[in-house]
XYZ file of C-alpha atoms in Angstrom:
214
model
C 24.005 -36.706 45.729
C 21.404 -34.166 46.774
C 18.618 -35.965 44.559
C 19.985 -39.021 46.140
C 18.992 -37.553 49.593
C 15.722 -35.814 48.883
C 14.970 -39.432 47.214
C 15.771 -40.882 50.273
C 13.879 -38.258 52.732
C 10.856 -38.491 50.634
C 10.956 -42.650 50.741
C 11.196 -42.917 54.344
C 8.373 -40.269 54.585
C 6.214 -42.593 53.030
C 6.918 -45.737 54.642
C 6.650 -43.981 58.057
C 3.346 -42.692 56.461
C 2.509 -45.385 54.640
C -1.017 -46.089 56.425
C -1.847 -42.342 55.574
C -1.282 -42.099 51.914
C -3.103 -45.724 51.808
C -6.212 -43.930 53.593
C -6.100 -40.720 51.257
C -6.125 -42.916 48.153
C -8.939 -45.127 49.059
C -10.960 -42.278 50.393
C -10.174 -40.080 46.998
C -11.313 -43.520 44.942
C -14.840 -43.765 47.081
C -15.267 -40.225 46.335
C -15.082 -40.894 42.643
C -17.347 -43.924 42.968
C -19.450 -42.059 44.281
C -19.808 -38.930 42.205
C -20.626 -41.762 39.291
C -23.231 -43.343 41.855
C -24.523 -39.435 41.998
C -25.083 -39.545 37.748
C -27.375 -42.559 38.005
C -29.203 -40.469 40.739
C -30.033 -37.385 38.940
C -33.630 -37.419 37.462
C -34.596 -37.294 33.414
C -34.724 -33.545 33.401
C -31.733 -32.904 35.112
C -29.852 -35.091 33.048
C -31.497 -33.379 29.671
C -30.631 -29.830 31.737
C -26.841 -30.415 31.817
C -26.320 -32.348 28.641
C -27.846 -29.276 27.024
C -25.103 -26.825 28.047
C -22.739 -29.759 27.908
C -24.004 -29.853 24.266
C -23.345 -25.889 23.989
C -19.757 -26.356 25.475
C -18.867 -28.603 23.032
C -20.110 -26.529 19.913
C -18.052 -23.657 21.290
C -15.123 -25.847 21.258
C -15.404 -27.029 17.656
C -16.181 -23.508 16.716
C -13.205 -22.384 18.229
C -15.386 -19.698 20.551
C -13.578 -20.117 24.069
C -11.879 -18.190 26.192
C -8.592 -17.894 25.689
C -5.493 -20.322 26.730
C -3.786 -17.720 29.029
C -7.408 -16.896 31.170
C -7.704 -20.917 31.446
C -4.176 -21.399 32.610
C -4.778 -18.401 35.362
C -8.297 -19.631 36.608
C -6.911 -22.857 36.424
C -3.821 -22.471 38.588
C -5.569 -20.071 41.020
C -8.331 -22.257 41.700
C -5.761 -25.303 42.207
C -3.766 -23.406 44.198
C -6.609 -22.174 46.810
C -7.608 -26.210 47.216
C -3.903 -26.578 48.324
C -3.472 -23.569 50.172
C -6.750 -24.277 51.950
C -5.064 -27.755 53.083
C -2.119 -26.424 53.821
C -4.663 -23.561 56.168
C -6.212 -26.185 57.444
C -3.338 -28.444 59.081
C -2.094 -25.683 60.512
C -5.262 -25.587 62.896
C -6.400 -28.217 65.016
C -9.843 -28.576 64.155
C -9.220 -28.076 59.726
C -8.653 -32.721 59.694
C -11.884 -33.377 59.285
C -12.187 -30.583 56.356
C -9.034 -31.950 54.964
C -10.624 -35.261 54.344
C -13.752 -33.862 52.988
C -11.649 -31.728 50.300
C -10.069 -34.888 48.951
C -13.653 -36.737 48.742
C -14.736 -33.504 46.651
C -12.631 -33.757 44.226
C -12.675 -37.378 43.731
C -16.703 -37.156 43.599
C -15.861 -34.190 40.798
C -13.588 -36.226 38.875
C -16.152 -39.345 38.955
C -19.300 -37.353 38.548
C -17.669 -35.551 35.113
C -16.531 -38.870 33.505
C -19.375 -40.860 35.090
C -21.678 -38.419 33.391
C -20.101 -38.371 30.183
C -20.314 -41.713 29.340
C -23.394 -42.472 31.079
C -24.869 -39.291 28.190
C -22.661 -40.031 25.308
C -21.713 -43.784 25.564
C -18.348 -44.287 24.103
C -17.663 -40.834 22.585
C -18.388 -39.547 26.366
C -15.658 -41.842 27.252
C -13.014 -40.273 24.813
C -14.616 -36.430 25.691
C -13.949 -37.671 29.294
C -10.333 -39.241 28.321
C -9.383 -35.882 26.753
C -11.141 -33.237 28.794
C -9.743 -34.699 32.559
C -7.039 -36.925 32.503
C -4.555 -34.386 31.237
C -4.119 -31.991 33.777
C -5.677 -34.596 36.740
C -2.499 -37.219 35.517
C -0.738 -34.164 37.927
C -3.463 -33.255 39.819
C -4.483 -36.362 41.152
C -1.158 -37.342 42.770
C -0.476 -33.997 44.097
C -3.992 -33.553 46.184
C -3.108 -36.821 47.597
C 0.066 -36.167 48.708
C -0.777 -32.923 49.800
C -3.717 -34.647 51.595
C -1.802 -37.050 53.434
C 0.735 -34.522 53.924
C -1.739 -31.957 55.678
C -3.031 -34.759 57.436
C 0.657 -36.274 59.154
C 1.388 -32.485 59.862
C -2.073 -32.165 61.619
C -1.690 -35.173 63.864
C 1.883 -33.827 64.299
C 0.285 -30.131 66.002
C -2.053 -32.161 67.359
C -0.190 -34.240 69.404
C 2.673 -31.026 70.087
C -0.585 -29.247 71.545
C -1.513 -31.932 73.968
C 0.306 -35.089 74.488
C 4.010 -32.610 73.923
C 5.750 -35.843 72.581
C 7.181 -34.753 69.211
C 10.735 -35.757 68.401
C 11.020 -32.778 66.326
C 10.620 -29.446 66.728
C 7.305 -27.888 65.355
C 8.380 -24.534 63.618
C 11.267 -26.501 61.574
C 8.373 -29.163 60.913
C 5.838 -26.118 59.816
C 8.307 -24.401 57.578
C 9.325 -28.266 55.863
C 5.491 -28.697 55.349
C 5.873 -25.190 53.865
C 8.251 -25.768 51.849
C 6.402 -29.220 50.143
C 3.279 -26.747 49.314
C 5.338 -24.449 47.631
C 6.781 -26.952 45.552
C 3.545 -28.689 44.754
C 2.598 -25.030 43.729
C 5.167 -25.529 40.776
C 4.161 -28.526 39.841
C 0.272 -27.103 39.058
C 1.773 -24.820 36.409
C 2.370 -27.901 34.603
C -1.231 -29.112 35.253
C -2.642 -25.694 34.569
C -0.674 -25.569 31.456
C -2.107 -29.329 30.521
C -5.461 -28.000 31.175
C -5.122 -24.973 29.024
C -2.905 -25.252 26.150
C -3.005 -29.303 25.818
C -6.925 -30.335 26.684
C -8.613 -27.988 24.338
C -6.979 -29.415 21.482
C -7.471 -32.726 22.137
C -11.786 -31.778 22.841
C -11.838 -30.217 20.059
C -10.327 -32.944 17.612
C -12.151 -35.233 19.379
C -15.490 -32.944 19.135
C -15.392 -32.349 15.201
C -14.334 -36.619 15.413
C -18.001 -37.035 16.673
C -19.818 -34.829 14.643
C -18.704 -36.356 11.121
């Protein structure tokens, strides 16, 4: 019964949101479009300059020279968990929208600029190096920045509009600690994706790595 509810809570938040999420995704799409526009920018030498240690990256892989899964899982999760906390920073001020918006464009033109690259380098192979190297972890990533996004942004509006126009139906400290409380669980959720992008993705490269080189 209490899934039922939190089900139900979490489907009305997105059809009263609907517009929002809708926004986030597109802009998170035109941010990977254009990190793969950026590839085709970059000039001969700076193309040669990061295939090389892209190159070196790789033979570490297959060699089995990285660092180790636990120091992946840790940079990976605190990293992940600053570009949430920062959102969730953000929307609690009433000037961090605009920054909220350009943290979701970043790490669409991140995710589009590594694959873009990849394949635009390594043709097909790049394409499985990509496959194996992002989607992992981002399969749990992806979802929860946008959320989060579109989150941080309805709670913005919310203090916005508690701070000026003082037409909110509901109170704003039991609305902060609910948009607390949705952090905190996305939190969880990036040990998953941390654990993807540690224990599960450096397998799969390096299969995929000693694939190529036969």
């Amino acid at each position: 019964m209490r899934k039922r509810s939190w089900t139900t809570t979490w489907g009305q938040h997105v059809q009263e949101h609907y517009t929002t999420y809708v926004f986030t995704v597109v802009l998170f799409v035109m941010g990977v479009v254009f990190g793969a526009i950026v590839v085709n920018s970059l000039s001969f030498s700076q193309k040669q300059d990061l295939y090389y240690y892209l190159t070196n990256f790789f033979g570490q892989v297959s060699a089995g020279h990285i660092a180790s899964a636990h120091d992946v899982w840790k940079e990976s999760f605190l990293q992940n968990l600053k570009y949430i906390g920062l959102m969730w920073i953000l929307a609690m001020s009433l000037v961090g929208l605009p920054l909220i918006l350009i943290l979701l464009f970043l790490k669409g033109l991140v995710v589009g600029f590594t694959v873009g690259f990849l394949v635009n380098q390594m043709g097909w192979n790049g394409f499985l190096l990509a496959f194996v190297s992002v989607v992992p972890q981002n399969i749990i990533l992806v979802p929860i920045f946008i959320m989060m996004a579109a989150i941080s942004i309805s709670f913005s509006l919310k203090m916005i509009r508690h701070q000026f126009v003082k037409r909110t139906s509901e109170p704003i400290f039991r609305a902060m600690l609910r948009y607390t409380f949705v952090m905190l669980s996305f939190s969880i959720a990036l040990v998953f994706a941390s654990s993807l992008e540690a224990y599960v993705s450096p397998l799969l490269m390096k299969e995929v790595v000693q694939l190529i080189e036969k």
